[in-house]
Amino acid sequence: PPSLWRRRTKVSSAAVFLLLFALSLHLLPCRGGFVPPHTPQHCAAPRQAAASQGLAHLRGRGMASTRAEAKANAKGKLDVEGAKGKEERTILRADGTTGTYVRPKGDTSIVSQVAPKEMGKASRIGLVWRSVKVFYAATRLFGDYKLVTIRQDRLHEDDEDGRNEIWDYAHERNARFLYSKFVGLEGLWVKLGQYLSSRADFMPEPFIKHLGKCQDSIPSRPWADVKAQIEREFGKPLEEMFQSVGEEPIACASIAQVHKAVLADGTHVVIKVQHDNVGQRLLQDLKNLETIGNTVRRLEPDFDMSPAIREWAGEVPNELDFVVEGKSLSRVERNLRPSADLDPSDPLWFDVTFPRVVPGHISAKVMVMTFIDGVKVDDLAALDAIGADRQEVIRAVTRAYAQQIFVDGFYSADPHPGNIMVGRASKRPVLLDFGLTKELTEEVRMSFSRLLVAAAEKDVQGVLESLDGVGLRLRTDVPFDGALLMQYFFRDAKPREEAMKEREERQANNRRRAADARKNVYVG
């Protein structure tokens, strides 16, 4: 009955919520600052000691243990003796700024800085309440799908229509719920929505439809706050730098929003302005996401998201420094420029466009770039209206990313449709937003290349060896896992329309067989 279903949902949600909230207690403020280490003795340390030490590893790597390290932390960099085997990583300070931390290679810890003692009590309470809302959303989503699984298991094994109806309704319900929560929370959760909406290979259709609105339809910040941010970063009044600035943003995303403007020399540009205090929320969201992943792994061992979360969370903080993004944009443009200079008849030729950073108009939180008028790559009506060749657009974007990944080893890791346009005048793809990038070693690039070749040739052993080279190591004591993976790898992929048609035919056959079976039972 519906009443029993609602009661079970509430009870299960409450139980899992309490578990998640208990795991999140390390986020509560203590005397050492907002984000203390996991070791209890640090929470008892004086506030002054915690503030001076500066860096805290969110995954329990400890704090600076010497006065020299504490001084280095205050400058935003921790010096480690012996550079061999070390690498620099971006850190997040509580005020939203970034610094550099040198750590051993392969260490996937999420690194942050302890909030200064000046952080107000209201700010801490607000961040704790934000954690409560995050864990409530995660609990409801997990509990809902858990109960849907139980419910569909009780159906008759031949009732495929009933199962599909249950899952379709659950996907639609939860996609709407998740979108509303992501938009309300903003920050990292909007970026997660963007990522999930771009993964049509495994996400259900309702999630693609609803979370796709996270790509550029996020509520914007007030113009007064945006103007103050620009003037604070550049140290001069807005009127001295620009002839005019549009107060209404043309796009708003998880970390920044974009405004059209005209420079003093008449050049049409866009201003990308980082949201105020986004660093604090992003810092907390990374830890919350890691807690959720670890909890789900304990409750559902076959559904382990923690490696992907650690990989993703290790790169997201780089998006908070627009100077780094500007350098990444210039690097990718230089790498792809030779391909555009080839003869168009060359199989390796492709041509994509990039906005360019205006010299002298970039800081950690504000970046001014040349304006390119275009349409979204997934707006098919607009593409047809400007006369763009869809096949040529697909070919250029695919070759551009193949060049970045397999040849250069440095690529934009956030290629959702909101970050790809097609120029109205040039009809060429325009690649945007290089805040999230990834660099691959030559060994990994070669393994990815061998993986594609082995898959095309249906070389099972070659695929397994290539997967090991890219970091996906299968358990040798469970060969059945490898067999299932190979079966999935070499499945027959079909267009969505054809697959849906076959599904409907299969359902019709099942209904016909069920009717015949009931008829035979009745006659007998």
XYZ file of C-alpha atoms in Angstrom:
524
model
C 0.000 0.000 0.000
C 1.205 3.608 -0.624
C 1.075 4.435 3.083
C 3.293 1.462 3.946
C 5.653 2.411 1.126
C 5.975 5.979 2.401
C 6.533 4.773 5.978
C 9.280 2.372 4.893
C 10.917 5.143 2.865
C 10.959 7.491 5.856
C 12.325 4.842 8.235
C 15.081 3.739 5.845
C 16.004 7.323 5.010
C 16.205 8.233 8.688
C 18.456 5.256 9.456
C 20.908 5.949 6.660
C 20.807 9.680 7.364
C 21.863 9.120 10.966
C 24.746 6.957 9.768
C 25.903 9.568 7.286
C 25.558 12.354 9.808
C 27.619 10.419 12.328
C 30.343 10.008 9.727
C 30.249 13.745 9.067
C 30.917 14.807 12.648
C 34.527 15.515 11.739
C 33.189 18.546 9.833
C 31.872 20.212 12.989
C 33.991 23.148 14.148
C 36.373 22.644 17.029
C 38.989 24.773 18.701
C 41.514 24.146 15.945
C 39.420 25.597 13.121
C 36.639 24.512 10.802
C 38.312 21.537 9.077
C 40.363 19.691 11.699
C 42.480 16.609 11.030
C 41.035 13.216 11.888
C 43.292 12.748 14.912
C 41.459 13.821 18.097
C 44.485 15.424 19.724
C 44.486 18.179 17.115
C 40.949 19.206 18.052
C 42.185 19.861 21.563
C 45.055 22.019 20.315
C 44.833 25.758 20.896
C 43.270 27.793 18.141
C 46.474 29.774 17.670
C 48.524 26.653 16.987
C 46.036 25.342 14.444
C 45.840 28.668 12.635
C 49.623 29.003 12.452
C 50.182 25.502 11.166
C 47.918 26.200 8.194
C 47.632 23.012 6.191
C 45.402 20.104 7.101
C 44.903 17.007 5.023
C 41.249 16.139 4.708
C 42.108 12.468 4.546
C 44.128 12.356 7.758
C 47.672 13.001 6.532
C 48.390 15.222 9.521
C 49.496 18.844 9.953
C 52.781 20.688 9.828
C 54.918 19.486 12.727
C 57.675 22.104 12.802
C 57.870 25.891 13.064
C 59.554 26.058 9.639
C 56.721 24.122 8.054
C 54.173 26.369 9.731
C 55.858 29.465 8.288
C 55.974 27.862 4.862
C 52.288 27.010 5.111
C 51.422 30.595 5.885
C 53.024 31.550 2.544
C 50.966 28.949 0.713
C 53.773 26.438 0.077
C 55.182 23.575 2.096
C 58.814 22.768 1.302
C 59.698 19.082 1.402
C 63.303 17.969 1.540
C 64.327 16.151 -1.593
C 62.282 17.036 -4.681
C 62.706 13.555 -6.144
C 59.466 11.633 -6.139
C 57.470 14.725 -5.209
C 54.872 16.735 -7.084
C 53.160 20.080 -6.582
C 49.431 20.153 -5.902
C 47.012 23.040 -5.588
C 45.575 23.686 -2.132
C 42.449 25.578 -1.094
C 42.633 28.136 1.658
C 39.566 28.915 3.722
C 39.274 32.371 2.108
C 38.992 30.798 -1.348
C 42.546 31.549 -2.492
C 44.934 28.874 -3.691
C 48.471 27.868 -2.869
C 50.925 25.088 -3.646
C 51.673 21.959 -1.657
C 54.501 19.555 -2.453
C 53.630 15.932 -1.709
C 54.781 12.453 -2.723
C 53.673 11.347 -6.160
C 50.653 9.090 -6.103
C 49.274 10.669 -2.926
C 45.613 11.332 -3.747
C 44.788 13.194 -0.544
C 42.469 16.164 -0.780
C 44.387 19.056 0.757
C 43.000 22.167 2.383
C 44.009 24.865 4.785
C 42.474 25.295 8.219
C 40.111 28.235 8.383
C 41.468 31.256 10.246
C 40.063 32.105 13.632
C 38.371 35.161 12.149
C 35.765 32.908 10.465
C 32.497 33.853 12.100
C 30.239 31.486 13.996
C 27.442 32.147 11.500
C 29.665 31.001 8.640
C 30.534 27.771 10.433
C 26.899 27.073 11.274
C 25.948 27.739 7.662
C 28.514 25.266 6.367
C 27.411 22.631 8.881
C 23.788 23.112 7.830
C 24.927 22.760 4.227
C 26.423 19.373 5.142
C 23.110 18.319 6.662
C 21.286 19.161 3.417
C 23.879 17.279 1.351
C 23.622 14.129 3.467
C 19.830 14.309 3.498
C 19.763 14.382 -0.311
C 22.217 11.476 -0.519
C 20.209 9.472 2.028
C 16.905 9.968 0.269
C 18.391 9.039 -3.103
C 20.081 5.905 -1.753
C 17.044 4.829 0.270
C 14.681 5.376 -2.635
C 16.661 3.193 -5.029
C 17.223 0.566 -2.357
C 13.498 0.237 -1.817
C 12.821 0.242 -5.565
C 15.207 -2.701 -5.870
C 13.341 -4.576 -3.137
C 9.997 -3.804 -4.730
C 10.985 -4.969 -8.240
C 12.424 -8.193 -6.795
C 8.935 -9.047 -5.501
C 7.411 -8.860 -8.973
C 6.874 -11.948 -11.068
C 9.938 -12.826 -13.130
C 7.947 -12.461 -16.368
C 6.591 -9.021 -15.455
C 9.178 -7.031 -17.385
C 6.720 -4.192 -18.031
C 6.177 -3.775 -14.304
C 9.895 -3.588 -13.647
C 10.461 -1.048 -16.405
C 7.591 1.083 -15.143
C 8.956 1.062 -11.590
C 12.461 2.054 -12.702
C 11.296 4.690 -15.202
C 9.177 6.366 -12.554
C 12.007 6.192 -9.989
C 14.506 7.723 -12.435
C 12.148 10.579 -13.317
C 11.322 11.249 -9.660
C 14.923 11.207 -8.475
C 16.258 13.194 -11.430
C 13.878 16.054 -10.615
C 14.772 15.841 -6.928
C 18.519 15.778 -7.581
C 18.369 18.740 -9.966
C 16.498 20.865 -7.412
C 19.042 19.992 -4.708
C 22.062 20.614 -6.960
C 20.769 24.044 -7.972
C 20.047 24.935 -4.359
C 23.461 23.806 -3.115
C 25.425 25.184 -6.089
C 29.225 24.833 -6.033
C 30.615 21.350 -6.575
C 27.170 19.787 -6.874
C 26.336 21.794 -9.977
C 29.584 20.595 -11.496
C 28.663 17.028 -10.574
C 25.322 17.538 -12.307
C 27.131 18.779 -15.415
C 29.343 15.712 -15.416
C 26.511 13.232 -14.934
C 24.374 14.876 -17.630
C 27.186 14.412 -20.143
C 27.424 10.650 -19.502
C 24.612 9.364 -21.662
C 26.518 6.067 -21.912
C 25.357 4.956 -18.456
C 23.003 7.582 -16.994
C 19.230 7.090 -17.467
C 17.457 9.485 -19.813
C 15.620 11.512 -17.092
C 18.953 12.393 -15.480
C 20.371 13.519 -18.826
C 17.314 15.714 -19.406
C 17.028 17.341 -15.981
C 20.689 17.560 -14.931
C 21.534 18.944 -18.375
C 20.003 22.200 -17.127
C 22.982 22.502 -14.754
C 25.254 23.339 -17.688
C 24.399 27.026 -18.001
C 21.102 27.824 -16.287
C 22.248 28.347 -12.699
C 20.918 31.375 -10.738
C 23.373 34.258 -11.032
C 24.924 36.449 -8.339
C 23.777 40.088 -7.867
C 25.512 42.593 -10.133
C 26.708 44.667 -7.148
C 28.695 41.678 -5.831
C 30.121 40.933 -9.273
C 31.206 44.538 -9.816
C 32.861 44.671 -6.402
C 34.733 41.444 -7.172
C 36.098 42.817 -10.466
C 37.223 46.110 -8.938
C 38.778 44.345 -5.960
C 40.786 41.984 -8.190
C 42.028 44.638 -10.641
C 42.411 47.450 -8.097
C 40.672 50.144 -10.157
C 37.148 51.338 -10.929
C 35.207 49.429 -13.553
C 34.734 52.560 -15.654
C 38.496 52.932 -16.178
C 38.805 49.486 -17.759
C 35.610 49.088 -19.788
C 33.391 51.282 -21.926
C 30.399 49.204 -20.921
C 29.578 45.995 -19.079
C 26.347 44.016 -19.319
C 24.856 43.622 -15.881
C 22.951 40.480 -16.874
C 25.237 37.427 -17.272
C 25.192 35.516 -20.550
C 26.102 32.287 -18.703
C 26.308 31.162 -15.095
C 27.965 27.951 -13.920
C 29.090 26.320 -10.700
C 32.208 28.407 -10.075
C 31.807 31.588 -12.119
C 29.470 33.639 -14.288
C 30.199 35.446 -17.552
C 29.302 39.006 -18.592
C 29.684 40.722 -21.964
C 31.728 43.920 -21.996
C 33.572 46.381 -24.237
C 37.141 47.399 -23.421
C 38.304 50.995 -23.443
C 39.764 50.445 -26.945
C 36.438 49.136 -28.281
C 37.267 45.407 -28.215
C 34.283 43.185 -27.445
C 35.129 40.789 -24.614
C 33.604 38.624 -21.906
C 34.423 38.817 -18.201
C 34.522 35.560 -16.259
C 34.004 36.339 -12.562
C 34.385 33.756 -9.815
C 31.555 33.518 -7.300
C 32.372 34.992 -3.912
C 33.274 32.466 -1.161
C 33.073 29.552 -3.578
C 36.346 28.196 -2.160
C 34.877 27.535 1.288
C 31.903 25.660 -0.098
C 33.972 23.714 -2.595
C 36.374 22.656 0.134
C 33.559 21.287 2.263
C 31.748 19.710 -0.695
C 34.824 17.700 -1.638
C 34.941 16.161 1.819
C 31.189 15.534 1.871
C 31.376 13.821 -1.506
C 34.216 11.627 -0.289
C 32.226 10.689 2.831
C 29.201 9.762 0.715
C 31.347 7.637 -1.596
C 32.946 5.767 1.295
C 29.554 5.183 2.951
C 27.986 3.821 -0.232
C 31.000 1.556 -0.675
C 30.417 0.069 2.787
C 26.686 -0.392 2.236
C 26.995 -1.596 -1.380
C 30.484 -3.113 -1.937
C 29.741 -3.693 -5.629
C 29.157 0.040 -6.151
C 32.476 1.673 -5.255
C 32.741 5.271 -6.490
C 35.613 6.289 -4.203
C 38.471 5.950 -6.747
C 36.663 8.173 -9.254
C 35.815 10.666 -6.507
C 39.438 10.869 -5.346
C 40.673 11.370 -8.905
C 38.081 14.040 -9.626
C 38.464 15.857 -6.306
C 42.227 16.061 -6.741
C 41.833 18.208 -9.865
C 38.758 20.342 -9.094
C 40.621 22.862 -6.830
C 42.674 23.967 -9.848
C 39.531 25.599 -11.253
C 39.683 28.269 -8.557
C 42.786 29.911 -10.054
C 41.997 31.639 -13.352
C 45.688 32.353 -13.936
C 46.259 28.590 -14.138
C 43.231 28.269 -16.429
C 44.621 30.970 -18.730
C 47.924 29.120 -19.005
C 46.123 25.856 -19.741
C 44.054 27.534 -22.459
C 47.178 28.916 -24.126
C 48.943 25.559 -23.895
C 46.113 23.630 -25.571
C 45.816 26.272 -28.289
C 49.539 26.029 -29.060
C 49.355 22.248 -29.186
C 46.431 22.210 -31.631
C 47.571 25.050 -33.861
C 49.757 22.904 -36.189
C 46.792 20.690 -37.088
C 44.825 23.692 -38.342
C 47.752 24.630 -40.614
C 47.615 21.297 -42.471
C 45.977 20.940 -45.863
C 42.206 20.313 -45.440
C 42.574 17.125 -47.482
C 44.973 15.695 -44.884
C 43.270 13.016 -42.709
C 44.728 14.667 -39.596
C 43.386 18.139 -40.402
C 40.840 19.811 -38.137
C 40.134 23.385 -37.146
C 38.767 24.554 -33.803
C 38.671 28.009 -32.247
C 39.533 29.312 -28.779
C 38.834 32.586 -26.965
C 42.015 34.423 -26.068
C 42.914 35.937 -22.726
C 43.320 39.710 -22.871
C 46.856 40.554 -21.618
C 46.874 42.415 -18.330
C 43.258 41.551 -17.582
C 43.518 38.334 -15.593
C 43.748 37.497 -11.906
C 43.032 34.492 -9.728
C 39.285 35.251 -9.660
C 38.598 37.367 -12.765
C 39.554 36.692 -16.385
C 38.807 38.784 -19.488
C 38.703 36.967 -22.853
C 37.820 37.852 -26.421
C 34.152 37.442 -27.282
C 33.099 34.793 -29.830
C 29.468 34.786 -30.918
C 28.197 31.232 -31.184
C 25.512 28.667 -30.384
C 25.587 25.615 -28.128
C 26.804 22.456 -29.769
C 23.680 20.513 -28.740
C 21.213 23.124 -30.050
C 20.405 21.362 -33.324
C 17.901 23.988 -34.496
C 20.444 26.782 -34.021
C 23.145 24.766 -35.816
C 20.857 24.334 -38.800
C 19.908 28.021 -38.703
C 23.522 29.198 -39.026
C 24.284 26.588 -41.701
C 26.782 24.528 -39.697
C 27.752 21.066 -40.970
C 27.001 18.739 -38.045
C 29.265 15.964 -39.298
C 32.140 18.388 -39.712
C 31.561 19.747 -36.209
C 31.601 16.234 -34.742
C 34.725 15.349 -36.706
C 36.593 18.478 -35.597
C 35.690 18.095 -31.898
C 36.560 14.378 -31.904
C 39.918 14.939 -33.590
C 40.731 17.870 -31.297
C 40.236 15.724 -28.197
C 42.049 12.783 -29.742
C 45.009 15.092 -30.359
C 44.912 16.360 -26.779
C 44.647 12.899 -25.195
C 46.700 10.570 -27.406
C 49.349 12.949 -28.791
C 49.847 15.888 -26.434
C 48.856 14.173 -23.180
C 47.225 17.379 -21.887
C 43.489 17.855 -22.343
C 40.405 19.669 -21.121
C 38.665 17.296 -18.722
C 35.272 19.065 -18.674
C 33.844 18.687 -22.208
C 30.113 18.930 -21.502
C 27.913 20.709 -24.101
C 27.988 23.960 -22.127
C 31.736 24.200 -22.811
C 31.553 23.667 -26.577
C 30.070 26.193 -28.982
C 29.927 26.616 -32.752
C 30.834 30.063 -34.081
C 28.083 31.833 -36.021
C 30.483 33.334 -38.520
C 33.172 30.638 -38.779
C 30.877 27.563 -38.376
C 33.783 26.014 -36.459
C 33.725 24.504 -32.960
C 34.787 26.782 -30.108
C 36.321 25.089 -27.050
C 35.713 26.845 -23.718
C 36.634 26.509 -20.033
C 40.055 24.996 -19.361
C 39.871 25.202 -15.576
C 39.716 21.417 -15.235
C 42.556 19.767 -17.141
C 44.507 16.532 -16.890
C 48.008 15.547 -17.938
C 48.805 11.966 -18.976
C 52.166 10.239 -19.005
C 53.445 8.643 -22.192
C 52.893 5.183 -20.685
C 49.210 5.892 -20.019
C 48.731 7.420 -23.481
C 50.221 4.339 -25.116
C 48.021 2.076 -23.004
C 44.904 3.985 -24.043
C 45.973 3.697 -27.687
C 46.565 -0.059 -27.379
C 43.175 -0.382 -25.668
C 41.358 1.107 -28.649
C 43.265 -1.015 -31.147
C 42.725 -4.198 -29.115
C 39.003 -3.454 -28.754
C 38.650 -2.837 -32.502
C 40.375 -6.154 -33.213
C 38.485 -7.970 -30.409
C 41.789 -8.967 -28.838
C 40.730 -10.015 -25.323
C 44.247 -10.412 -23.943
C 45.296 -7.089 -25.441
C 42.334 -5.350 -23.809
C 43.158 -6.819 -20.385
C 46.810 -5.773 -20.647
C 45.846 -2.272 -21.777
C 43.383 -1.881 -18.912
C 46.169 -2.729 -16.484
C 48.317 -0.053 -18.130
C 45.697 2.659 -17.566
C 45.237 1.701 -13.916
C 42.233 -0.645 -14.034
C 43.527 -3.825 -12.419
C 41.150 -6.772 -12.335
C 41.252 -9.449 -9.663
C 43.078 -12.439 -11.058
C 41.385 -14.738 -8.537
C 37.944 -13.885 -9.988
C 38.219 -14.613 -13.720
C 34.455 -14.321 -14.100
C 34.755 -10.547 -13.602
C 37.084 -10.327 -16.568
C 34.709 -12.386 -18.690
C 31.791 -10.090 -17.860
C 33.884 -7.041 -18.656
C 34.887 -8.455 -22.020
C 31.266 -9.312 -22.771
C 30.334 -5.700 -22.099
C 33.287 -4.404 -24.106
C 32.375 -6.351 -27.222
C 28.609 -5.980 -26.996
C 26.669 -4.874 -30.061
C 25.977 -1.181 -29.596
C 22.927 0.158 -31.410
C 21.301 3.572 -31.884
C 18.815 4.498 -29.174
C 15.788 4.363 -31.528
C 16.665 0.872 -32.718
C 17.296 -0.371 -29.194
C 13.956 1.056 -27.987
C 12.146 -0.605 -30.893
C 13.671 -3.979 -30.024
C 12.722 -3.454 -26.375
C 9.086 -2.783 -27.329
C 9.003 -5.882 -29.533
C 10.481 -7.971 -26.711
C 7.875 -6.630 -24.266
C 5.071 -7.418 -26.738
C 6.341 -10.984 -27.100
C 6.509 -11.355 -23.319
C 2.928 -10.123 -22.945
C 1.776 -12.524 -25.675
C 3.492 -15.473 -24.013
C 2.055 -14.501 -20.623
C -1.461 -14.304 -22.124
C -1.031 -17.723 -23.733
C 0.169 -19.163 -20.432
C -2.850 -17.766 -18.553
C -5.141 -19.103 -21.258
C -3.637 -22.588 -20.992
C -3.952 -22.547 -17.213
C -7.607 -21.468 -17.434
C -8.417 -24.153 -20.035
C -6.631 -26.801 -17.990
